[in-house]
PDB file of C-alpha atoms in Angstrom:
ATOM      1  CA  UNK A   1    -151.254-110.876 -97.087  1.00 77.00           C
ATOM      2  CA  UNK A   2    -152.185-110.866-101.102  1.00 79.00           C
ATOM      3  CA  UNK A   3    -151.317-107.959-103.641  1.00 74.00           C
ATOM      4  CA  UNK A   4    -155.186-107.450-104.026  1.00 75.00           C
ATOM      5  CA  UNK A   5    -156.494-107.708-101.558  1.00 80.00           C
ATOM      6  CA  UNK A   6    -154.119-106.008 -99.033  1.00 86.00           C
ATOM      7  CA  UNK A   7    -150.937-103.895-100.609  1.00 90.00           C
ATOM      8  CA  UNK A   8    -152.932-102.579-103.878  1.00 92.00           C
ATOM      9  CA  UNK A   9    -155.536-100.860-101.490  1.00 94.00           C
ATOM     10  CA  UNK A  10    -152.902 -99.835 -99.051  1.00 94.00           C
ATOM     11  CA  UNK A  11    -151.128 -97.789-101.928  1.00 96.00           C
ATOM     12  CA  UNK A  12    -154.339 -96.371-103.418  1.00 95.00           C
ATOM     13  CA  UNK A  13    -154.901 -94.632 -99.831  1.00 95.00           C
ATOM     14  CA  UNK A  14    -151.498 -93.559 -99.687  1.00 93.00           C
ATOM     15  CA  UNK A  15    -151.555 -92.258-103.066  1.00 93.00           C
ATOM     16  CA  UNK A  16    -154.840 -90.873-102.816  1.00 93.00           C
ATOM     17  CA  UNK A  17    -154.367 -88.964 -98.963  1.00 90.00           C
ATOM     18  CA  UNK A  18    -151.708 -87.542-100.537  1.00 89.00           C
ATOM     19  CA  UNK A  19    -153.010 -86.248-103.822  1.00 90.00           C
ATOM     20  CA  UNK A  20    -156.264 -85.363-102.299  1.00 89.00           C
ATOM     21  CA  UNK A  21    -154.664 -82.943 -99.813  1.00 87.00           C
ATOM     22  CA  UNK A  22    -152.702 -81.136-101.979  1.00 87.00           C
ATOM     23  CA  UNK A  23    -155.164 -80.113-104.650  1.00 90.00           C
ATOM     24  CA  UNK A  24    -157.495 -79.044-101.696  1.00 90.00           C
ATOM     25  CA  UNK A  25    -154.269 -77.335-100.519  1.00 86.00           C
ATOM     26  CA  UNK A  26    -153.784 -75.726-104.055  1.00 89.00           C
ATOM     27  CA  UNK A  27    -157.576 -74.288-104.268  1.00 89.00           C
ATOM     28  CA  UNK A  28    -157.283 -73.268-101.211  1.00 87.00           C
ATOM     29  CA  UNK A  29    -154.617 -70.970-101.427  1.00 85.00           C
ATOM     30  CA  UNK A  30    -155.219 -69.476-104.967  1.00 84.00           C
ATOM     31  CA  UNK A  31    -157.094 -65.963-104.824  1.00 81.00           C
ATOM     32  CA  UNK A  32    -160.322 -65.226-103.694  1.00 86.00           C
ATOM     33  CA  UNK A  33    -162.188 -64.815-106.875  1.00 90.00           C
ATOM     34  CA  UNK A  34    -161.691 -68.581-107.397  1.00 89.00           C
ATOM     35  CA  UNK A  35    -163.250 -69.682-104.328  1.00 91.00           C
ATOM     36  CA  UNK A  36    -167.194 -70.035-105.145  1.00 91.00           C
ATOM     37  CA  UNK A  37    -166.436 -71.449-108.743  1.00 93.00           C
ATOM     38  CA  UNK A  38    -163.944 -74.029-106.818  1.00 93.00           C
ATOM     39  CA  UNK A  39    -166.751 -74.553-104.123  1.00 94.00           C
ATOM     40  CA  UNK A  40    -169.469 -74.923-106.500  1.00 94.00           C
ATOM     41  CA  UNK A  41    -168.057 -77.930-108.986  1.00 95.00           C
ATOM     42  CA  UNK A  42    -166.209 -79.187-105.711  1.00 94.00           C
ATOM     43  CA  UNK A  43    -169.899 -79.143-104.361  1.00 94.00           C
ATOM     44  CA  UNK A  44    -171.247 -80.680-107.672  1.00 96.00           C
ATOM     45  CA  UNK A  45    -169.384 -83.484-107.828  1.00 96.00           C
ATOM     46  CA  UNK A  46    -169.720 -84.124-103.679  1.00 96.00           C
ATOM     47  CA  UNK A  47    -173.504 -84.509-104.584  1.00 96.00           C
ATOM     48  CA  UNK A  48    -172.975 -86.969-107.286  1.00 96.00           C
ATOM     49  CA  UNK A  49    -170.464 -88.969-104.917  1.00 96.00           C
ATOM     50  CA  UNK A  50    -173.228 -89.302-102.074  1.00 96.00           C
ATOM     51  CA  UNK A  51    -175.392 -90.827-104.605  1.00 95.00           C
ATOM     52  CA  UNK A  52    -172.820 -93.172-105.375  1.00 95.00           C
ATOM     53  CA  UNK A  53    -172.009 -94.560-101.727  1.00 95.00           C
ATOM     54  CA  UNK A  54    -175.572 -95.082-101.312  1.00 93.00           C
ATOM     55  CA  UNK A  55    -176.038 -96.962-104.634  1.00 92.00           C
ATOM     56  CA  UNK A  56    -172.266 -99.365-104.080  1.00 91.00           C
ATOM     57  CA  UNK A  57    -173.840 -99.648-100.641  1.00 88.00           C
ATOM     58  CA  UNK A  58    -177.571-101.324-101.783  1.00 84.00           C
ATOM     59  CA  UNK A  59    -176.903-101.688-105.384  1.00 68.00           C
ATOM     60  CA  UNK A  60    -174.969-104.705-105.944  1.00 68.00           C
ATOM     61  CA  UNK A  61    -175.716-108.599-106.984  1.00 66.00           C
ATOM     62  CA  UNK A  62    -176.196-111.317-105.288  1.00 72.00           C
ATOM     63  CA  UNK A  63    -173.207-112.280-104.661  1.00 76.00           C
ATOM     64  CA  UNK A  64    -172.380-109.287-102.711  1.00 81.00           C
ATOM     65  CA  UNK A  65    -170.483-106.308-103.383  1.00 87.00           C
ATOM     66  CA  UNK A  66    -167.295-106.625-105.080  1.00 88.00           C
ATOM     67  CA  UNK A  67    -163.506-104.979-104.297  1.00 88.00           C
ATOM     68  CA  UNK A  68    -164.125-102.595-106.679  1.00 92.00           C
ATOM     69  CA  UNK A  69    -167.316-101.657-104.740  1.00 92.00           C
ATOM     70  CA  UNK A  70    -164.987-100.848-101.661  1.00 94.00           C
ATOM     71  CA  UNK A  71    -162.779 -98.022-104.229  1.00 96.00           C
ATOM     72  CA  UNK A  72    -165.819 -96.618-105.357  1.00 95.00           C
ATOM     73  CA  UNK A  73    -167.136 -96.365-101.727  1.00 96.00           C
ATOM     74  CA  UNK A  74    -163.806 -94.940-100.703  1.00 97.00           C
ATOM     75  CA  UNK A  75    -163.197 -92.722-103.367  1.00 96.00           C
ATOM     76  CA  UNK A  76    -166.306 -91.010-103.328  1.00 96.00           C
ATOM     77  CA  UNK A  77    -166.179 -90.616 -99.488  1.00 97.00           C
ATOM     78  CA  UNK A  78    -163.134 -88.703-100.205  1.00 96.00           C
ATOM     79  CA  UNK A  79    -164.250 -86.662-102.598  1.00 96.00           C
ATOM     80  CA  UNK A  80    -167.207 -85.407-100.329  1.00 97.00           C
ATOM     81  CA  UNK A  81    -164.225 -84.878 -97.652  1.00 96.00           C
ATOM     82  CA  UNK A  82    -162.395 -82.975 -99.955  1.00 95.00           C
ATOM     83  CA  UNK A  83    -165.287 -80.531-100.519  1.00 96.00           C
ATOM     84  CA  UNK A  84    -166.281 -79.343 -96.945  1.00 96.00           C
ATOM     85  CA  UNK A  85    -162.053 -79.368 -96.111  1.00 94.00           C
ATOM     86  CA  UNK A  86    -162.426 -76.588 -98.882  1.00 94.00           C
ATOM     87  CA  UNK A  87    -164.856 -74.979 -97.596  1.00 94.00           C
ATOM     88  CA  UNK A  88    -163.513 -74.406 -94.550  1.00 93.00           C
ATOM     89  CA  UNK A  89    -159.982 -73.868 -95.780  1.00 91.00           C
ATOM     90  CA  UNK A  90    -161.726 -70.579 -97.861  1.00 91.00           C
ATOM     91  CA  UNK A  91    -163.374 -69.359 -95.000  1.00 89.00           C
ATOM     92  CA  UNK A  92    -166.936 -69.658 -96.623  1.00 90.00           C
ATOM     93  CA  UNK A  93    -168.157 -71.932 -93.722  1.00 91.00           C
ATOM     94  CA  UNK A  94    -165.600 -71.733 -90.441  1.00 90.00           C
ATOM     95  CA  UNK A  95    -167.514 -69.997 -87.622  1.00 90.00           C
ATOM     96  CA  UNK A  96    -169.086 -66.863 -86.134  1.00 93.00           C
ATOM     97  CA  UNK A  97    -165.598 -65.614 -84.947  1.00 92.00           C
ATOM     98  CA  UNK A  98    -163.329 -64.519 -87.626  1.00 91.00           C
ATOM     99  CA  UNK A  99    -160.768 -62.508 -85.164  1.00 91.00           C
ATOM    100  CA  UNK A 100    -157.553 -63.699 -83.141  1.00 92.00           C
ATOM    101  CA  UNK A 101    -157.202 -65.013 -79.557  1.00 91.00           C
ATOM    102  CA  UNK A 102    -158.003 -62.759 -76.540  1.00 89.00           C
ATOM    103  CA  UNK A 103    -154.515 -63.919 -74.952  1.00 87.00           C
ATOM    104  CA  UNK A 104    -155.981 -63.040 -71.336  1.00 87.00           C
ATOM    105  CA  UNK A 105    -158.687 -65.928 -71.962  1.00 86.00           C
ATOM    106  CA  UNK A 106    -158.778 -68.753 -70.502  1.00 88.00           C
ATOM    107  CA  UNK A 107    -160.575 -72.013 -69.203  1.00 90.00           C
ATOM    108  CA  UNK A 108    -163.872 -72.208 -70.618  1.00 91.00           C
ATOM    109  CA  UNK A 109    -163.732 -69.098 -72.202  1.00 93.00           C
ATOM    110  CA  UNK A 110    -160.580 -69.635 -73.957  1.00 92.00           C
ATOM    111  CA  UNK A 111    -162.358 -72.959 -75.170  1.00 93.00           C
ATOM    112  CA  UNK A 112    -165.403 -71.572 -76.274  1.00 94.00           C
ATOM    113  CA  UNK A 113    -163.765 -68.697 -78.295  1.00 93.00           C
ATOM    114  CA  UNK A 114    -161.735 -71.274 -80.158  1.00 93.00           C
ATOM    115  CA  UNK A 115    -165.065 -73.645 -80.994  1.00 94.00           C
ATOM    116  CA  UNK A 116    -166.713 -70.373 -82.638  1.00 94.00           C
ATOM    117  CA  UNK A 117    -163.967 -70.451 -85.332  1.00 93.00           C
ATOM    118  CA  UNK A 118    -165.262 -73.294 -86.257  1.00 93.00           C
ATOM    119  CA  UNK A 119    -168.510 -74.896 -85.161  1.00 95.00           C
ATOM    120  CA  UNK A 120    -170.261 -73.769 -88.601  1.00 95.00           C
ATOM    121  CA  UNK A 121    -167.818 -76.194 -90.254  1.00 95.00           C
ATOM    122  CA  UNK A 122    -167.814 -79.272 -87.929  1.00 95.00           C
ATOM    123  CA  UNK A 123    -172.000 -79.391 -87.702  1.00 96.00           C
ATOM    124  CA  UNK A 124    -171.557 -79.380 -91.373  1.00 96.00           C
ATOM    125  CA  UNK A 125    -169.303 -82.550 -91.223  1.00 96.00           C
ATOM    126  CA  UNK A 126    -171.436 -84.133 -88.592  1.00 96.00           C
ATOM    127  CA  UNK A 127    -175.051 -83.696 -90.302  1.00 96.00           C
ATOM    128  CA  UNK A 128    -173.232 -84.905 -93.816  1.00 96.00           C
ATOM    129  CA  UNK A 129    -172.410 -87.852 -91.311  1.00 96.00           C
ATOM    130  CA  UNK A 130    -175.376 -88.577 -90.545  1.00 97.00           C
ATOM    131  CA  UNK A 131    -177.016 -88.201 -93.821  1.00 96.00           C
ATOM    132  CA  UNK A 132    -174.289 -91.007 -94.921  1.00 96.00           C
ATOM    133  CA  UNK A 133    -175.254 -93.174 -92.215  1.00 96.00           C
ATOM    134  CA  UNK A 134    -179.028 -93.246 -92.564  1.00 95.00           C
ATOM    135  CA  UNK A 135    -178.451 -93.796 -95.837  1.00 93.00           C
ATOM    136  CA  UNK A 136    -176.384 -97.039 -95.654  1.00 92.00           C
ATOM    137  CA  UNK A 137    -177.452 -98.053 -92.490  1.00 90.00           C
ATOM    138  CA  UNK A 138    -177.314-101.756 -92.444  1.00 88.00           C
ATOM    139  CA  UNK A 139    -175.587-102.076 -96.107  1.00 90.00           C
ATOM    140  CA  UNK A 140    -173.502-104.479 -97.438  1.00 90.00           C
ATOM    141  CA  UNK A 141    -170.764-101.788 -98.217  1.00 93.00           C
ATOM    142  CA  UNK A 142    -170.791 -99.185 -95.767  1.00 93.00           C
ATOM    143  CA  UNK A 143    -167.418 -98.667 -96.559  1.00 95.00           C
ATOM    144  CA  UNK A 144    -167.429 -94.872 -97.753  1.00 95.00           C
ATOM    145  CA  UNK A 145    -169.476 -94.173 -94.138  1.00 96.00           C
ATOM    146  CA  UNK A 146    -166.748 -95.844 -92.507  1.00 96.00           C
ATOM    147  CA  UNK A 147    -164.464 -93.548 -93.960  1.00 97.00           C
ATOM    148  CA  UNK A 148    -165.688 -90.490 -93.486  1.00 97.00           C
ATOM    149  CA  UNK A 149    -166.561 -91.393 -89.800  1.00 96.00           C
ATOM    150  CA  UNK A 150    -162.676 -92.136 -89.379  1.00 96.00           C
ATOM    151  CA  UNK A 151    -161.658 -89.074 -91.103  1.00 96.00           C
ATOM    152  CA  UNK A 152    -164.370 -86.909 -88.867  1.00 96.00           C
ATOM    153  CA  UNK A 153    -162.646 -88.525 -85.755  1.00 95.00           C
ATOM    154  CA  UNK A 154    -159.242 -88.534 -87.058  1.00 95.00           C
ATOM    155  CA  UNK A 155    -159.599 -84.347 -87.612  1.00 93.00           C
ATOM    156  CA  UNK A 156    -161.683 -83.664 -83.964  1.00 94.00           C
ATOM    157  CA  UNK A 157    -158.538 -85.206 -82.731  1.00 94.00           C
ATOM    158  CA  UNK A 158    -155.997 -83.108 -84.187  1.00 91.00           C
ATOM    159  CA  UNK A 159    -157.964 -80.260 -83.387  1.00 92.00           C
ATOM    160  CA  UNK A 160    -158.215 -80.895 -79.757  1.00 93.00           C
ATOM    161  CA  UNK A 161    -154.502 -81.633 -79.856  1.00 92.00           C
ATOM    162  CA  UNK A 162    -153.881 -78.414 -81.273  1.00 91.00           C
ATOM    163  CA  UNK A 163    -155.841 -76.320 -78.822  1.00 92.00           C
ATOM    164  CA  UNK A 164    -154.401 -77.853 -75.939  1.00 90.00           C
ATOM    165  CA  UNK A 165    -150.660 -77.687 -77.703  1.00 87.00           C
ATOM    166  CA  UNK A 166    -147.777 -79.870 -79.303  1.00 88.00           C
ATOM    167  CA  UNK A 167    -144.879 -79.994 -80.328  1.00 86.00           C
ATOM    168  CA  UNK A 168    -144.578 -79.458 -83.795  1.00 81.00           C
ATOM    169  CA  UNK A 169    -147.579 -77.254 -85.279  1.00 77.00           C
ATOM    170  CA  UNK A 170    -147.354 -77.611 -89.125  1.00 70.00           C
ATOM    171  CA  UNK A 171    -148.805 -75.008 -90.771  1.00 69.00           C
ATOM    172  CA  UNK A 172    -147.391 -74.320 -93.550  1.00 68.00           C
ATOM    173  CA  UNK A 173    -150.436 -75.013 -95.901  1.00 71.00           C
ATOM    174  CA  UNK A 174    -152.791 -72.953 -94.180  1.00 77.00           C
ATOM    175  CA  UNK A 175    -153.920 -69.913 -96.219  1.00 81.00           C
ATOM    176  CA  UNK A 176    -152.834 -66.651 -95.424  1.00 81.00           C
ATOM    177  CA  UNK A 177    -156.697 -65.146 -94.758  1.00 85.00           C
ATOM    178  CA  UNK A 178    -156.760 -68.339 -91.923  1.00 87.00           C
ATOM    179  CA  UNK A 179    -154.045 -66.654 -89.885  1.00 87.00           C
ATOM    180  CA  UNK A 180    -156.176 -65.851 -87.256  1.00 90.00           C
ATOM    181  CA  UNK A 181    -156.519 -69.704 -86.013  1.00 90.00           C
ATOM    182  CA  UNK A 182    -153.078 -70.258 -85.263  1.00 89.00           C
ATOM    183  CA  UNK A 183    -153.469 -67.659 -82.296  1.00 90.00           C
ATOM    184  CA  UNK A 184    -155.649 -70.094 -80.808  1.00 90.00           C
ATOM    185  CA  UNK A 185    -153.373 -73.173 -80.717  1.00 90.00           C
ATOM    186  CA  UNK A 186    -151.834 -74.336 -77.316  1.00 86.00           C
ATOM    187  CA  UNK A 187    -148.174 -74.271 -76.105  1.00 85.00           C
ATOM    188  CA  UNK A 188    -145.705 -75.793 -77.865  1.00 84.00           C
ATOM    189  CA  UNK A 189    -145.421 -78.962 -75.753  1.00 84.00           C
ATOM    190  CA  UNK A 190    -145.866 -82.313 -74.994  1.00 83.00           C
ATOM    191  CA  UNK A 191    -149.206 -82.964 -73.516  1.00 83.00           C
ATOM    192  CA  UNK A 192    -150.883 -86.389 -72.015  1.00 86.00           C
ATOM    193  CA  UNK A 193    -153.704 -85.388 -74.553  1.00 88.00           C
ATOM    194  CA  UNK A 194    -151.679 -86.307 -77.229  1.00 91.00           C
ATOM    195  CA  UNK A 195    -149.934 -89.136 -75.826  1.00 91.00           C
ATOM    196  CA  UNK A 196    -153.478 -91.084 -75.404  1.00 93.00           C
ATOM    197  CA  UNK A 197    -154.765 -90.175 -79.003  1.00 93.00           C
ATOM    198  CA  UNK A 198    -151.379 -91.809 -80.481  1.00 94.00           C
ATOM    199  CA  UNK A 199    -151.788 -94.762 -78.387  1.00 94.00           C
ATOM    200  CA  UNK A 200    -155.506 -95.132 -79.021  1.00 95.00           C
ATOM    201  CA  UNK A 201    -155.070 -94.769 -82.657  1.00 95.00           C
ATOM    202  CA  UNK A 202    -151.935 -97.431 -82.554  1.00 95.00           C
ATOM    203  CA  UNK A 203    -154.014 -99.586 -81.037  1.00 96.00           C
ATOM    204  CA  UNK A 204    -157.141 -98.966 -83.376  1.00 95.00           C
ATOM    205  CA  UNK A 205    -155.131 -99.386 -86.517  1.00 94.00           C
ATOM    206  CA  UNK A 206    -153.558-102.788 -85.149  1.00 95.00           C
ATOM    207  CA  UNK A 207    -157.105-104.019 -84.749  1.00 95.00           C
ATOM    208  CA  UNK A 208    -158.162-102.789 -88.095  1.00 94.00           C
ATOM    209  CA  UNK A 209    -155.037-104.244 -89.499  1.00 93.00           C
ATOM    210  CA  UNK A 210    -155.959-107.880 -88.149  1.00 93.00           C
ATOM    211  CA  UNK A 211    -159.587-107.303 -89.265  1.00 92.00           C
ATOM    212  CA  UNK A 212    -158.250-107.046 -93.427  1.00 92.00           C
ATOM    213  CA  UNK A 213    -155.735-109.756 -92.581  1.00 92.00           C
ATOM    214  CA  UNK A 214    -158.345-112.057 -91.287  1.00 91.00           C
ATOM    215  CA  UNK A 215    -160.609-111.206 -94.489  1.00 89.00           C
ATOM    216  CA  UNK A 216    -160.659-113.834 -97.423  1.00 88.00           C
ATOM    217  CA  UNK A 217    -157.551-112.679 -99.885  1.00 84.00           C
ATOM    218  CA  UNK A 218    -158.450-110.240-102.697  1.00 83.00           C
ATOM    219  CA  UNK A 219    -162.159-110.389-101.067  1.00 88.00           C
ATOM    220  CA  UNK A 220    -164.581-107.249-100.726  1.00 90.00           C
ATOM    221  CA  UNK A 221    -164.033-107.557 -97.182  1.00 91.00           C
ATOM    222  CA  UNK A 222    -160.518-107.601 -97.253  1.00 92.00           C
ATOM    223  CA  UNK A 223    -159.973-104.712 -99.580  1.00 94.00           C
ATOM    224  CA  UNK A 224    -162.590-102.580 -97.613  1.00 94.00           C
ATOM    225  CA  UNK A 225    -160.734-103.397 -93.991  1.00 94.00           C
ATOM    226  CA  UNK A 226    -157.204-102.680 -95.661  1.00 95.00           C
ATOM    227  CA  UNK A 227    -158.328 -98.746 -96.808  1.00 96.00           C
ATOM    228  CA  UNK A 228    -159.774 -98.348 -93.142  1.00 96.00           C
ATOM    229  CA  UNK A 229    -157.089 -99.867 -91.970  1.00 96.00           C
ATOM    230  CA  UNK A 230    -154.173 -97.866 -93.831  1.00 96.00           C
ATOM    231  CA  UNK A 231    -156.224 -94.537 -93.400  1.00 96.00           C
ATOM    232  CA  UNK A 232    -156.677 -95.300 -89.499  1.00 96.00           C
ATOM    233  CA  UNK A 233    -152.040 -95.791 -89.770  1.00 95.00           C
ATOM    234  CA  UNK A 234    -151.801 -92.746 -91.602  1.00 94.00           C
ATOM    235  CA  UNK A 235    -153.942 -91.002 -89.008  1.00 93.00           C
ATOM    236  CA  UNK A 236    -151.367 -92.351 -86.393  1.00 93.00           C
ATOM    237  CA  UNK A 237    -148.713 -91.436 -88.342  1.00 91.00           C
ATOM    238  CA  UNK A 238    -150.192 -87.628 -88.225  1.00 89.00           C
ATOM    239  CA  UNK A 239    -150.634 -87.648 -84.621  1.00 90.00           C
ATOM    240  CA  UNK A 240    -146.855 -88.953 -84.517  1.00 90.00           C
ATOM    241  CA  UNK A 241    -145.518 -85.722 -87.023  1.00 87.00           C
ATOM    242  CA  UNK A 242    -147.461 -83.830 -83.757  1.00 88.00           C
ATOM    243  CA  UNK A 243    -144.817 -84.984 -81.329  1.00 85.00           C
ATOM    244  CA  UNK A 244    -141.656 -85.176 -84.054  1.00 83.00           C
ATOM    245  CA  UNK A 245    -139.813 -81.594 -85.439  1.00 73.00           C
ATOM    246  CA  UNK A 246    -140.653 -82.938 -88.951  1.00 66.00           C
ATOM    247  CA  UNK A 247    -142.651 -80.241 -91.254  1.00 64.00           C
ATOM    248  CA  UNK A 248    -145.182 -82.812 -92.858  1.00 59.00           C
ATOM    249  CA  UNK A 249    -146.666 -79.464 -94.429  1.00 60.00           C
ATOM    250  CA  UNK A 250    -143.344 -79.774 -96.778  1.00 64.00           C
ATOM    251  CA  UNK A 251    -144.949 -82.490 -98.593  1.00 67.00           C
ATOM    252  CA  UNK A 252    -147.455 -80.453-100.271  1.00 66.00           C
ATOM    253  CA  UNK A 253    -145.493 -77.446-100.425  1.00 70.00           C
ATOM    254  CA  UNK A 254    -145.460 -78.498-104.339  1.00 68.00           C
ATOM    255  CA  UNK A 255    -149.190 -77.680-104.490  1.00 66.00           C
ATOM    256  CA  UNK A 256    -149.027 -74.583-102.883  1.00 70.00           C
ATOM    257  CA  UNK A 257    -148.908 -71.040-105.326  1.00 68.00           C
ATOM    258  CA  UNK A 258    -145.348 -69.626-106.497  1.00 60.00           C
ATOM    259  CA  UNK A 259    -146.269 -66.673-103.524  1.00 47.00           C
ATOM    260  CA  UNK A 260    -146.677 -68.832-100.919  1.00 48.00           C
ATOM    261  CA  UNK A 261    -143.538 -70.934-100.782  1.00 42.00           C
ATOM    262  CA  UNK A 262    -141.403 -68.488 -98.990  1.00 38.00           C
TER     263      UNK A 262
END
């Protein structure tokens, strides 16, 4: 394990998941009249960042690309995140149904209802997906695809989770005109659903992790495994708050409005 190569990456995702979310949790919950100037530069600037994964994915020397390649990559994967997050978290693209749960649905119907909330926003996701991946399909740094793939995943998974019920449903970031979703989550409980995702991701993040440990130290490679790698834990570690009565949501609670930290 180097300082380059593996722990300096690890704490720029750590740093980065965490400052990320909270100023999408800040614009998210100021008023209304901010939203389509927020959505607009956030939009901006997404634009700009898909230029830039597809350039640090072709444009580099011969020598290949460098570390710094792998941040840019990352960074600007994140960014483009950050936008459609906001976008949903505004309601400006969620889903056909804006209204609470029928509590007699069920089955099927239950299902479907709760996918109409939403579907706008995940087709979004998935055709910016597939945009990245055309794009840098058989690049040397494909390392902001990567990302956003895992992130894509890493949310379809907590959203299952949360339909078919935990534990410990955080929501104390969600903005107040979003209300609506919460009637849609499952039973507070402990379901085999959840069980599988947490070991699945366990056991994706310990192959990651041997994948950037494996890399040449302070290489491209091994600082482009490491911030898969630490975002693929951090996932886990998500899935885990699921199960545990720990409010995550209290760690952004600083980025949240002076009205909406009752």
């Amino acid at each position: 394990m180097s300082l380059y190569g593996h722990i300096l990456p690890a704490l720029v995702v750590l740093f980065a998941w965490f400052g990320s979310t909270g100023v999408v949790a800040w614009l998210a919950n100021r008023g209304k009249q901010t939203f389509a100037r927020s959505i607009s530069w956030a939009g901006f600037a997404a634009g700009i960042c898909l230029c830039v994964i597809v350039y640090v994915g072709h444009g580099h020397g011969p020598s290949g690309p460098s570390a710094m390649d792998a941040y840019i990559s990352f960074g600007a994967a994140l960014v483009i995140w950050g936008w459609l997050e906001l976008t949903f978290l505004t309601g400006i693209v969620a889903g056909p149904r804006r209204t609470v749960s029928d509590p007699l649905a069920r089955g099927w119907r239950r299902f479907s209802e709760a996918a109409a909330t939403l579907i706008y926003h995940e087709l979004a996701i998935a055709a910016v997906m597939i945009i990245l991946v055309s794009l840098t399909w058989n690049s040397a740094n494909p390392t902001g695809t990567v990302i956003f793939t895992l992130l894509f995943a890493l949310r379809l998974s907590a959203k299952l989770n949360l339909f078919v019920g935990v534990p410990n449903m955080s929501d104390e970031i969600m903005p107040g005109h979003l209300e609506y979703l919460k009637t849609y989550f499952g039973p507070r409980r402990l379901h085999g659903a959840l069980a599988f995702s947490l070991v699945a991701l366990l056991a994706l993040s310990m192959y990651l992790g041997m994948r950037s440990l494996a890399a040449p130290a302070d290489s491209f490679a091994a600082v482009s495994a490491t911030l898969v790698f630490t975002l693929a834990a951090l996932g886990s570690l998500e899935h885990l708050f699921l199960a545990l009565p720990f409010r995550d949501g209290a760690l952004w609670r600083w980025a949240l409005p002076g009205n909406q930290q009752g």
